Tab-separated table of C-alpha atoms in Angstrom:
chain	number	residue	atom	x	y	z
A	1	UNK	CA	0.000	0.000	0.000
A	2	UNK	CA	1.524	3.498	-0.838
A	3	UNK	CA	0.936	5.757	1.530
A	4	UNK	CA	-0.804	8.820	-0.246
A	5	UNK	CA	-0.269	11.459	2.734
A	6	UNK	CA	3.329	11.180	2.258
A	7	UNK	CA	4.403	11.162	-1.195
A	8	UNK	CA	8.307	9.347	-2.300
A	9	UNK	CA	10.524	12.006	-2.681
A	10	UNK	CA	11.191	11.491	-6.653
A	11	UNK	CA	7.732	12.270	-6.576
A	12	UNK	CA	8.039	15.260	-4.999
A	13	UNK	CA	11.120	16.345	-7.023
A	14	UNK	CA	9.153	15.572	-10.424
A	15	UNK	CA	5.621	17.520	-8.516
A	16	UNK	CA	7.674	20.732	-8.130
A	17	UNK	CA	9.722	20.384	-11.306
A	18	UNK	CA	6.878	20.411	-13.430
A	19	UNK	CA	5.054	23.151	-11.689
A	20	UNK	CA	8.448	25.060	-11.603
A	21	UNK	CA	9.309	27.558	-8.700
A	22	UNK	CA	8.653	31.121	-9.743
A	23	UNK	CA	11.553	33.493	-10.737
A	24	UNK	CA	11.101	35.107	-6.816
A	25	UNK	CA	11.604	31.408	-5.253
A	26	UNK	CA	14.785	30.510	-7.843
A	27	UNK	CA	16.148	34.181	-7.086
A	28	UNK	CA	16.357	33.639	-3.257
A	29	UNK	CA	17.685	29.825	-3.300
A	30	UNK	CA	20.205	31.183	-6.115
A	31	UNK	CA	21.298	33.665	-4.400
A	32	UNK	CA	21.532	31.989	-0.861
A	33	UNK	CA	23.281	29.007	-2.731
A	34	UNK	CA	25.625	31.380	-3.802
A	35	UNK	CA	26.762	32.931	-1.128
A	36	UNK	CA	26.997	29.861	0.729
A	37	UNK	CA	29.526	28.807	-2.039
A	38	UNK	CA	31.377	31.212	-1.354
A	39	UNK	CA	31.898	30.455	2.682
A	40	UNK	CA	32.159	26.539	1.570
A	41	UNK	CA	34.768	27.753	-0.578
A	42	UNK	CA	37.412	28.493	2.842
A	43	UNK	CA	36.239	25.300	4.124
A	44	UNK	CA	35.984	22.261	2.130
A	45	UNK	CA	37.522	20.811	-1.536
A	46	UNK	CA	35.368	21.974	-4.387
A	47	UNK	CA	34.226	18.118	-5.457
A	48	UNK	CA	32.761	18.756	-2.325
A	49	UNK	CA	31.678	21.863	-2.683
A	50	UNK	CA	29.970	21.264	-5.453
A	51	UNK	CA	28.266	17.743	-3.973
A	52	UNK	CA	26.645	20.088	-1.626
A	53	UNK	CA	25.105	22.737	-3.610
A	54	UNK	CA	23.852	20.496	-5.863
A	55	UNK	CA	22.353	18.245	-3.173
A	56	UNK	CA	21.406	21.643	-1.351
A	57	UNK	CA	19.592	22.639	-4.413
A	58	UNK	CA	17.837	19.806	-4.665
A	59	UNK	CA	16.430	19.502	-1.601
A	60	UNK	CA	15.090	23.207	-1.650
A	61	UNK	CA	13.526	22.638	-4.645
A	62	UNK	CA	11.017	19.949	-3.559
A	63	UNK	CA	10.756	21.636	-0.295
A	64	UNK	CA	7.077	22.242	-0.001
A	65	UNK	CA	7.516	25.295	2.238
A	66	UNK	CA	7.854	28.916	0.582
A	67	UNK	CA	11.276	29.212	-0.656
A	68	UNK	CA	11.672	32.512	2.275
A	69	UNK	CA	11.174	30.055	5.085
A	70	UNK	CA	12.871	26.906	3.906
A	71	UNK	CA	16.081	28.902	2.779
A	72	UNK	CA	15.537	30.765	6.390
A	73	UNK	CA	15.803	27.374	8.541
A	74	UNK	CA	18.983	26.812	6.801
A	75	UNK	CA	20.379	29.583	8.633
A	76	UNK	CA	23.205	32.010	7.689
A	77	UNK	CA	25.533	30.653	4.576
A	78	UNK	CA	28.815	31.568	7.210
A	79	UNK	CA	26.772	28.939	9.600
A	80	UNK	CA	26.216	26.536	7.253
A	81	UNK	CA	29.399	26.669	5.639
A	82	UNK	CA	30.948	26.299	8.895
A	83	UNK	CA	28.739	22.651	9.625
A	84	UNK	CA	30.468	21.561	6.834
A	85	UNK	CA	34.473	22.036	7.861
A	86	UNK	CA	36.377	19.228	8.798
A	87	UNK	CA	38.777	21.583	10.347
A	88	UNK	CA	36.877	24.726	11.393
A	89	UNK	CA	40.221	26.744	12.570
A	90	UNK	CA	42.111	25.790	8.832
A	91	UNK	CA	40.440	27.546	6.106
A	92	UNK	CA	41.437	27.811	2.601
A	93	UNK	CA	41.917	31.078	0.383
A	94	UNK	CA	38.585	32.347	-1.275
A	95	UNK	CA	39.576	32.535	-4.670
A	96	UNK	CA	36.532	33.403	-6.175
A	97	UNK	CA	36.639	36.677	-3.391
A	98	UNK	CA	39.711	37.687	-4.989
A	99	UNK	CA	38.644	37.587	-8.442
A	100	UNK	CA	35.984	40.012	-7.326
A	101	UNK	CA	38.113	42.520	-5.626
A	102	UNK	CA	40.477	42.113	-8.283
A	103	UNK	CA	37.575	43.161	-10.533
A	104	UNK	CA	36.578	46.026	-8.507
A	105	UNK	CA	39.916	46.952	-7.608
A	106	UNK	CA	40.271	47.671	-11.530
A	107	UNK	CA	37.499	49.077	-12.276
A	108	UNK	CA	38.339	51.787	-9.453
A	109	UNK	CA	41.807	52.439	-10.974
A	110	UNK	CA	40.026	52.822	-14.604
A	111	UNK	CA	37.619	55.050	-13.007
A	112	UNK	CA	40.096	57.085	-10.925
A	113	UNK	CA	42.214	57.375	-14.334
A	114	UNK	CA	39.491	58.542	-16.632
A	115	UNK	CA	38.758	60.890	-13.836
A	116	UNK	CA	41.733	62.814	-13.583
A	117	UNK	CA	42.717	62.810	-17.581
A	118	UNK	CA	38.993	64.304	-17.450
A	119	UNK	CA	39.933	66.932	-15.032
A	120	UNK	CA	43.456	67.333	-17.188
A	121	UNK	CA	41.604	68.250	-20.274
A	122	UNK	CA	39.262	70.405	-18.684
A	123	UNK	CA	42.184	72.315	-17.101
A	124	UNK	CA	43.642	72.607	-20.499
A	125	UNK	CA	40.454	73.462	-22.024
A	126	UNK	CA	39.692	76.376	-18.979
A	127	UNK	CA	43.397	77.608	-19.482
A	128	UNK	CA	45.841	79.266	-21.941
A	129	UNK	CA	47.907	76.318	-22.166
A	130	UNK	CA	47.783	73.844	-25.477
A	131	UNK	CA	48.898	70.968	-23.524
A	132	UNK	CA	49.745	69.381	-19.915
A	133	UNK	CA	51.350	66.384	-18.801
A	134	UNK	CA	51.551	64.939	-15.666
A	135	UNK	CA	51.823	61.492	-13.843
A	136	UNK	CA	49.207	59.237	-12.685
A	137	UNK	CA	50.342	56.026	-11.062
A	138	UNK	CA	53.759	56.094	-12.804
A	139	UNK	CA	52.150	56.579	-15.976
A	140	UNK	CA	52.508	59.826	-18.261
A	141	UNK	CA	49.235	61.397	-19.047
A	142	UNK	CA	48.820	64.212	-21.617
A	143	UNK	CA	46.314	66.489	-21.973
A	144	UNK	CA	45.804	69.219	-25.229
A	145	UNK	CA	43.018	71.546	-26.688
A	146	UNK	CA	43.975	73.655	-29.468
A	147	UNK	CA	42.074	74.959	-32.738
A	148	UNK	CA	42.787	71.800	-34.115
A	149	UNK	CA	41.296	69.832	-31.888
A	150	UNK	CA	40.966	68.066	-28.066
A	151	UNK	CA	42.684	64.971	-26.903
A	152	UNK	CA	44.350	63.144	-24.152
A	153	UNK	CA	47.041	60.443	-24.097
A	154	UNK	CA	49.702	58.647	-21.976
A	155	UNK	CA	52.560	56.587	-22.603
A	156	UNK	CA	53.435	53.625	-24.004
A	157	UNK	CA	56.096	52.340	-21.960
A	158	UNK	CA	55.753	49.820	-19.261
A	159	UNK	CA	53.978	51.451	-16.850
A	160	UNK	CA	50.608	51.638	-18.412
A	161	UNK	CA	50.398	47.774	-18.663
A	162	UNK	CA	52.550	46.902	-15.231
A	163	UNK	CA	50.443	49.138	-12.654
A	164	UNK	CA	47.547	47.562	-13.471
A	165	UNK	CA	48.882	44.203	-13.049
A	166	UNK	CA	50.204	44.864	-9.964
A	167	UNK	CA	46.754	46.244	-8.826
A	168	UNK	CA	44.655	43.367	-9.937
A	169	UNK	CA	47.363	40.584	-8.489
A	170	UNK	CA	47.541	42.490	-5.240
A	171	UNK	CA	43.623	43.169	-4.928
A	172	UNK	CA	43.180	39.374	-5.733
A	173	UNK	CA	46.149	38.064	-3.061
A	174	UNK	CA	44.379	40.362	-0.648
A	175	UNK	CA	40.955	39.689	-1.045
A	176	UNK	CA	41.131	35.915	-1.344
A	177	UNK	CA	43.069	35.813	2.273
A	178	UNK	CA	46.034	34.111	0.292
A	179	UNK	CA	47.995	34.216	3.802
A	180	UNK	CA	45.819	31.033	4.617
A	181	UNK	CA	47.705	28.585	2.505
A	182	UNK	CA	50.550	28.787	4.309
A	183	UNK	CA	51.282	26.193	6.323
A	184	UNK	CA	50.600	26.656	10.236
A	185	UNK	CA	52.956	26.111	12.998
A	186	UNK	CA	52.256	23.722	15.316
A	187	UNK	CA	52.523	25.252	18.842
């Protein structure tokens, strides 16, 4: 006799797969599942890693709760993430966190850059000069507004290529807590 009150869970799984779960409901379990990545990431291989998103993902999705509640009794993704550590006091480098401060740390150098060849050529512009050059970063930025035209450049040596390098490798070392590879002493 099958018990009709408490359906086998492939049911389940092929119940909610066919209805779907709305974009809200995928959205928050996404997200969640992505963040808790992220803390697994310091804490366990990524076969493993993976094993338990997918199986994480799973199980939300024939949860027959509302995706707010069943992704709120899982507690915080640092919580979670720390359930899952063999070894809660060694954690690995966050990679992934790297790349994104990396990205950001970039994007803020770009930004800063554009910024102040902006505020060269307006200078220029505002002034009786036809040109200016200066230094940003180690790298030579000129700025010129003539009758012939408006413009800005910088070099071409070295420096334009190697600063940024040296911002992005930094930015990721930093922001994926490289420092935790290192072996440990054993006091």
């Amino acid at each position: 006799m099958i018990d009709q009150k408490h359906p086998a869970p492939d049911d389940l799984l092929a119940e909610r797969a066919a209805r779907g779960l709305s974009v809200a409901d995928r959205w928050r379990r996404d997200s969640y599942l992505q963040r808790l990545d992220w803390h697994l990431e310091a804490v366990v291989t990524g076969r493993e890693r993976r094993s338990i998103i997918r199986s994480l993902r799973d199980e939300l999705s024939v949860d027959q709760r509302p995706m707010t509640i069943a992704v709120a009794d899982l507690g915080s993704p640092r919580a979670l993430a720390a359930r899952y550590a063999d070894d809660p006091a060694r954690l690995r480098p966050t990679w992934s966190i790297g790349v994104i401060w990396g990205g950001v740390a970039i994007l803020a150098y770009w930004f800063s850059f554009a910024l102040f060849t902006l505020g060269m050529l307006s200078v220029v512009e505002q002034s009786t000069l036809d040109e200016a050059h200066a230094r940003f970063f180690f790298v030579d930025v000129l700025a010129f507004a003539n009758e012939d035209g408006i413009g800005v450049g910088w070099s071409g040596d070295v420096a334009w290529i190697l600063v940024p390098i040296v911002i992005i490798a930094v930015a990721v070392l930093v922001g994926a807590r490289c420092w935790r590879a290192l072996p440990r002493s054993r006091d």
